[in-house]
Amino acid sequence: MMRRSHVFAALGLIVLILMPMLTDAIGQASLLSLVTRALIYGIAAASLNLVLGYGGMVSFGHAAFFGIGGYVVGILFQNFSDETLFLGLFPGTNQMLITVPLAMLVAGVLAAMIGALALRTGGVQFIMITMAFAQMLFFLFVSLKVYGGEDGIIIRKVNELPLLNMKDKATLYWVVLAVTVAFFLGLRQVINSSFGAVLAGIRQNERRMAALGIPVFRYKLYAFVLSGMGAGLAGAMMANAMRFASPDMLHWMKSGELMIMVILGGVGTLLGPFFGAGALLVLESTLSSWTEHWQLALGLILLVLVLGTKGGLMALIGKVWARK
Amino acid sequence: MILFLEQLLNGLQFGVMLFLLAAGLTLIFGIMGVINLAHGSLYMIGAYAGTWVAAETGSFWLGIPAALAAAALTGFAIEALVIRRLYARDHLDQVLATFGLILIFNQGITLIFGRQPLFTKLPAAFDGSVEILPGLPYPTYRLLIIAAGLLVALGLYLLINRTRVGMLVRAGATNREMVRALGVDIRLLYTAVFGLGALLAGLAGIMAAPILAVQVGMGEQILLATFVVVVIGGVGSIRGAFVAGLLLGVADTLLRAFLPGLLRQLMTGPEADALGIGIASIGIYLLMVIVLLVRPKGLFAVGS
Amino acid sequence: MTAVLAIKGLRKRFGGLTATDGVTLEVRANEIHALIGPNGAGKSTLINQLCGELTPDEGVIRLMGQDVTHASVPARVALGLGRTFQITSLLEDMTVLQNVGMALQARAGGNFRIWDRVAQRRKIWEAAAQIIADGQLQGRETALVADLSHGEKKQLELLMAMALQPVVMLLDEPMAGLGHLESQTMIGQLRSLREKTAILLVEHDMEAVFALADRISVLVYGRIIAQGSVDDIRNNPAVRDAYLGAEDELC
């Protein structure tokens, strides 16, 4: 079993690495952009899954971290190209080695602040309070005319990396792929760590973990911050891939979309959110090429999926796998 | 002062609308434990059905029963087909399934009515305004909305506190298992509550139709505010929905009306307006965060 | 002998109901102190205040001499307070070994580490395997908790609590729902625990209480109406009236 899954992982990775050549060969350049976005959304959804699936915290506001990551890249670029100072203090930059870590840092700080307040509640109240924080950020950026208001910030040139020609779509794709793989390995590490075990315990039984002497709140907050940083990373990469940062990235529908990706792929599974992100994007683009009312079909598919299956795509794959 | 009073009444009118939606949502939430994101769709369906019938027949008043019937029927249908299967599921599945319903209803409406917003005229008897205070004329239709909303609130109060069904509803919101143990046909109670919630949403929809553009997406716009009302008021509490609805309606309206003006004294025009409206939109969410931090279960928490 | 757990004048009201009404009691080192009382006497409320899930309105709780009245649950655990739950509260999706391992992991600390591998913390897993092998659950290491019988879950509760090496343990009805044979085994185990920890035993099973307790406190309507040795309590007419009146035989 182990060996076979390794073979599949290697095959999948090879296909992903060769993707620019494949899309070139079949003359579907837009497909590469789709895969790029799928990988990035995969990062965001997998980050959400850390709190939602592994930690049992249903955050309905992860668009906040995704969006802020995008805005960090956008604002730094704006300051860079206007040669102005952010808040009159810091110069902008278009260096990815600075913008992306900074985006993660800002998203992490934001997650620490939101989490510290939101984690005092639970259940439905937690769902709503995380949504509320994201909405506040959404309206804040809509009203900030400096950063384009409702239109957002256009990033005319993608961030630079030393030695690489980032204007090349394939190069950008490989950078995104490398980031995704690194993120995936990091996430797997976290899940298998001492912290990951405690987090899993908290999801199953918070009261028991407290009785074992675990200060539950701190652990949940830690997971929330890590998860926020992951979503911030995704947002920063998305701003680069789309060359655009807009309030849409912060909207509650975006939080919902991320949630759908997680559930579609499989809650509390490592690879699930990536499959979920890919499936949703492919579904969207295929359906929308058939009919302008593709949302109707998507809605029906969601309904059937929730009512008909439990455990998402990963459960389905597991079943097929077991049958072989 | 006159302006302030006028905005206060506008806030009250928005508040009763929020209450109509939140009352149903909080009961569905409190009694069945279901997060129904599609509640806003029932509001939209009420608005569309009512407006359409009003336009076809030329009578706004005929639009009202049409709106109620359409919303209630849709409510019964989704309760029987979808919601019923979600009672035992976790919140995640409920959010996803009812999110799917939103997509379906939005596209369904677009298929039938197209993307252009519908407009309807005010009923003839209510298209003027009355001078409720010297120097303060106020549209009679908005007064009608406020009156209708307060009447529904009174009716719900009597229903919940004075009838056997109301007793069951209260018991259900406090302790679901207990009602089951009482040997009540819980399925019937659920369907009734869901139907009532749909009815109120439809009523809100048709009442809002003449003063808003009836368009796809109107449900989601008000849905979030409604959820905020439910959570601030305390899940399952009609009284909480009433108080929080009015509070939020007034707060939101006043912020939108006066904040840009206040900011304009500090900065230049267009930027002040944008920022003012932005911060005003933040208001209700900020209010919810503050309430939840002080009272994690809302103002009128039921049960615990 | 010193008191490891001392409660003084504890009071807790819910609306008009006084669930804990000025309770004062001590648990001394290596003592089994039983707390008995009819249903609704306020035993669970008292336990919840002791372990930190409820905050009392009045009174003081001291653990190892330290005032912990307002301390959090984990803070009390750190000071040596262990507990079992009346309705078993375990990590249902994990195995027996993982449950005990989690207790040891919590005790060992270092759990904010995200760069280690929990599977490679050998000491923890070896110790966990040893604890299980020494107890009633030997051979069940890899069983999922969700698949355990009621009696086995009670055993696991005890193992996890003891894995924390507490100074004083709150046992909330460890006999509840056990068969006769299982109860006998449990009584034997609890007796042997006295060497390692002090115990506050909340229990309905009188046979177990009289077999184990060094001292007994009787709680009725939130108030301690009698305190003393097994014989004192057996012969106390007030206790008979208030609590044991309906029963003809005590054993």
mmCIF file of C-alpha atoms in Angstrom, chain B residues 62-197:
data_model
loop_
_atom_site.group_PDB
_atom_site.id
_atom_site.type_symbol
_atom_site.label_atom_id
_atom_site.label_comp_id
_atom_site.label_asym_id
_atom_site.label_seq_id
_atom_site.Cartn_x
_atom_site.Cartn_y
_atom_site.Cartn_z
ATOM 1 C CA LEU B 62 -52.785 40.650 -4.511
ATOM 2 C CA GLY B 63 -49.018 40.427 -4.531
ATOM 3 C CA ILE B 64 -48.917 39.852 -0.786
ATOM 4 C CA PRO B 65 -50.725 36.477 -0.653
ATOM 5 C CA ALA B 66 -48.764 35.430 -3.733
ATOM 6 C CA ALA B 67 -45.485 36.269 -1.998
ATOM 7 C CA LEU B 68 -46.523 34.449 1.175
ATOM 8 C CA ALA B 69 -47.673 31.384 -0.728
ATOM 9 C CA ALA B 70 -44.557 31.224 -2.906
ATOM 10 C CA ALA B 71 -42.208 31.582 0.039
ATOM 11 C CA ALA B 72 -44.118 29.097 2.192
ATOM 12 C CA LEU B 73 -44.357 26.503 -0.585
ATOM 13 C CA THR B 74 -40.668 26.837 -1.359
ATOM 14 C CA GLY B 75 -40.009 26.582 2.349
ATOM 15 C CA PHE B 76 -42.001 23.365 2.670
ATOM 16 C CA ALA B 77 -40.288 21.943 -0.389
ATOM 17 C CA ILE B 78 -36.734 22.578 0.773
ATOM 18 C CA GLU B 79 -37.594 21.433 4.294
ATOM 19 C CA ALA B 80 -38.906 18.121 2.983
ATOM 20 C CA LEU B 81 -36.225 17.575 0.356
ATOM 21 C CA VAL B 82 -33.068 18.999 1.898
ATOM 22 C CA ILE B 83 -33.248 20.431 5.398
ATOM 23 C CA ARG B 84 -34.843 17.318 6.885
ATOM 24 C CA ARG B 85 -31.752 15.336 5.936
ATOM 25 C CA LEU B 86 -29.483 17.860 7.615
ATOM 26 C CA TYR B 87 -30.873 17.819 11.161
ATOM 27 C CA ALA B 88 -28.390 15.263 12.402
ATOM 28 C CA ARG B 89 -25.459 16.624 10.391
ATOM 29 C CA ASP B 90 -22.799 18.997 11.574
ATOM 30 C CA HIS B 91 -22.835 22.709 10.790
ATOM 31 C CA LEU B 92 -20.337 22.234 7.997
ATOM 32 C CA ASP B 93 -22.650 20.052 5.916
ATOM 33 C CA GLN B 94 -25.551 22.403 6.576
ATOM 34 C CA VAL B 95 -23.568 25.415 5.415
ATOM 35 C CA LEU B 96 -22.477 23.630 2.257
ATOM 36 C CA ALA B 97 -25.899 22.236 1.325
ATOM 37 C CA THR B 98 -27.770 25.481 1.917
ATOM 38 C CA PHE B 99 -25.020 27.354 0.083
ATOM 39 C CA GLY B 100 -25.826 25.048 -2.829
ATOM 40 C CA LEU B 101 -29.497 26.040 -2.450
ATOM 41 C CA ILE B 102 -28.553 29.723 -2.741
ATOM 42 C CA LEU B 103 -26.801 29.051 -6.051
ATOM 43 C CA ILE B 104 -29.777 27.065 -7.321
ATOM 44 C CA PHE B 105 -32.367 29.681 -6.372
ATOM 45 C CA ASN B 106 -30.322 32.592 -7.678
ATOM 46 C CA GLN B 107 -29.815 30.935 -11.033
ATOM 47 C CA GLY B 108 -33.387 29.668 -11.125
ATOM 48 C CA ILE B 109 -34.682 33.212 -10.645
ATOM 49 C CA THR B 110 -32.265 34.499 -13.290
ATOM 50 C CA LEU B 111 -33.582 31.857 -15.699
ATOM 51 C CA ILE B 112 -37.178 32.892 -15.132
ATOM 52 C CA PHE B 113 -36.956 36.658 -14.695
ATOM 53 C CA GLY B 114 -33.606 37.552 -16.275
ATOM 54 C CA ARG B 115 -30.939 39.749 -14.783
ATOM 55 C CA GLN B 116 -32.801 43.046 -14.895
ATOM 56 C CA PRO B 117 -34.101 44.155 -11.510
ATOM 57 C CA LEU B 118 -37.881 44.358 -11.166
ATOM 58 C CA PHE B 119 -39.583 47.408 -9.780
ATOM 59 C CA THR B 120 -43.056 47.764 -8.400
ATOM 60 C CA LYS B 121 -45.126 50.821 -7.636
ATOM 61 C CA LEU B 122 -46.259 51.707 -4.187
ATOM 62 C CA PRO B 123 -49.912 50.832 -3.592
ATOM 63 C CA ALA B 124 -52.063 53.861 -4.361
ATOM 64 C CA ALA B 125 -53.320 54.326 -0.817
ATOM 65 C CA PHE B 126 -49.777 54.495 0.540
ATOM 66 C CA ASP B 127 -47.780 56.445 -2.038
ATOM 67 C CA GLY B 128 -47.919 59.741 -0.180
ATOM 68 C CA SER B 129 -46.546 60.865 3.100
ATOM 69 C CA VAL B 130 -48.025 62.197 6.297
ATOM 70 C CA GLU B 131 -46.703 64.879 8.535
ATOM 71 C CA ILE B 132 -46.144 62.926 11.728
ATOM 72 C CA LEU B 133 -44.535 65.910 13.429
ATOM 73 C CA PRO B 134 -44.598 69.542 12.344
ATOM 74 C CA GLY B 135 -41.982 69.767 9.590
ATOM 75 C CA LEU B 136 -41.453 66.013 9.403
ATOM 76 C CA PRO B 137 -43.341 64.399 6.558
ATOM 77 C CA TYR B 138 -42.775 60.651 6.402
ATOM 78 C CA PRO B 139 -43.757 58.177 3.672
ATOM 79 C CA THR B 140 -46.922 56.341 4.684
ATOM 80 C CA TYR B 141 -45.658 53.109 3.120
ATOM 81 C CA ARG B 142 -42.670 53.011 5.422
ATOM 82 C CA LEU B 143 -44.989 53.623 8.354
ATOM 83 C CA LEU B 144 -47.058 50.691 7.108
ATOM 84 C CA ILE B 145 -43.949 48.475 7.149
ATOM 85 C CA ILE B 146 -43.160 49.509 10.698
ATOM 86 C CA ALA B 147 -46.743 48.890 11.785
ATOM 87 C CA ALA B 148 -46.878 45.509 10.070
ATOM 88 C CA GLY B 149 -43.573 44.484 11.594
ATOM 89 C CA LEU B 150 -44.678 45.455 15.093
ATOM 90 C CA LEU B 151 -47.968 43.640 14.561
ATOM 91 C CA VAL B 152 -46.146 40.470 13.539
ATOM 92 C CA ALA B 153 -43.920 40.818 16.580
ATOM 93 C CA LEU B 154 -46.998 41.045 18.802
ATOM 94 C CA GLY B 155 -48.578 38.093 17.041
ATOM 95 C CA LEU B 156 -45.452 36.000 17.461
ATOM 96 C CA TYR B 157 -45.251 36.996 21.108
ATOM 97 C CA LEU B 158 -48.793 35.774 21.677
ATOM 98 C CA LEU B 159 -48.202 32.631 19.634
ATOM 99 C CA ILE B 160 -45.043 31.730 21.483
ATOM 100 C CA ASN B 161 -46.219 32.597 24.979
ATOM 101 C CA ARG B 162 -49.929 31.845 24.916
ATOM 102 C CA THR B 163 -50.447 28.710 22.821
ATOM 103 C CA ARG B 164 -49.592 25.054 23.107
ATOM 104 C CA VAL B 165 -47.624 25.154 19.876
ATOM 105 C CA GLY B 166 -45.720 28.128 21.246
ATOM 106 C CA MET B 167 -44.970 26.191 24.415
ATOM 107 C CA LEU B 168 -43.513 23.371 22.328
ATOM 108 C CA VAL B 169 -41.486 25.852 20.317
ATOM 109 C CA ARG B 170 -40.081 27.394 23.477
ATOM 110 C CA ALA B 171 -39.322 23.988 24.935
ATOM 111 C CA GLY B 172 -37.714 22.967 21.671
ATOM 112 C CA ALA B 173 -35.429 25.972 21.644
ATOM 113 C CA THR B 174 -34.338 25.240 25.198
ATOM 114 C CA ASN B 175 -34.009 21.508 25.008
ATOM 115 C CA ARG B 176 -34.544 19.568 21.818
ATOM 116 C CA GLU B 177 -34.376 16.157 23.468
ATOM 117 C CA MET B 178 -37.093 17.056 25.929
ATOM 118 C CA VAL B 179 -39.637 17.829 23.218
ATOM 119 C CA ARG B 180 -38.807 14.537 21.574
ATOM 120 C CA ALA B 181 -39.335 12.829 24.899
ATOM 121 C CA LEU B 182 -42.746 14.480 25.293
ATOM 122 C CA GLY B 183 -43.972 12.324 22.447
ATOM 123 C CA VAL B 184 -44.733 15.282 20.212
ATOM 124 C CA ASP B 185 -44.645 14.667 16.486
ATOM 125 C CA ILE B 186 -41.364 16.457 16.137
ATOM 126 C CA ARG B 187 -41.369 16.266 12.369
ATOM 127 C CA LEU B 188 -44.647 18.145 12.182
ATOM 128 C CA LEU B 189 -43.363 20.778 14.595
ATOM 129 C CA TYR B 190 -40.217 21.231 12.515
ATOM 130 C CA THR B 191 -42.173 21.568 9.303
ATOM 131 C CA ALA B 192 -44.531 24.069 10.920
ATOM 132 C CA VAL B 193 -41.691 26.162 12.282
ATOM 133 C CA PHE B 194 -39.858 26.107 8.993
ATOM 134 C CA GLY B 195 -43.036 27.066 7.143
ATOM 135 C CA LEU B 196 -43.633 29.938 9.561
ATOM 136 C CA GLY B 197 -40.081 31.162 9.052
#
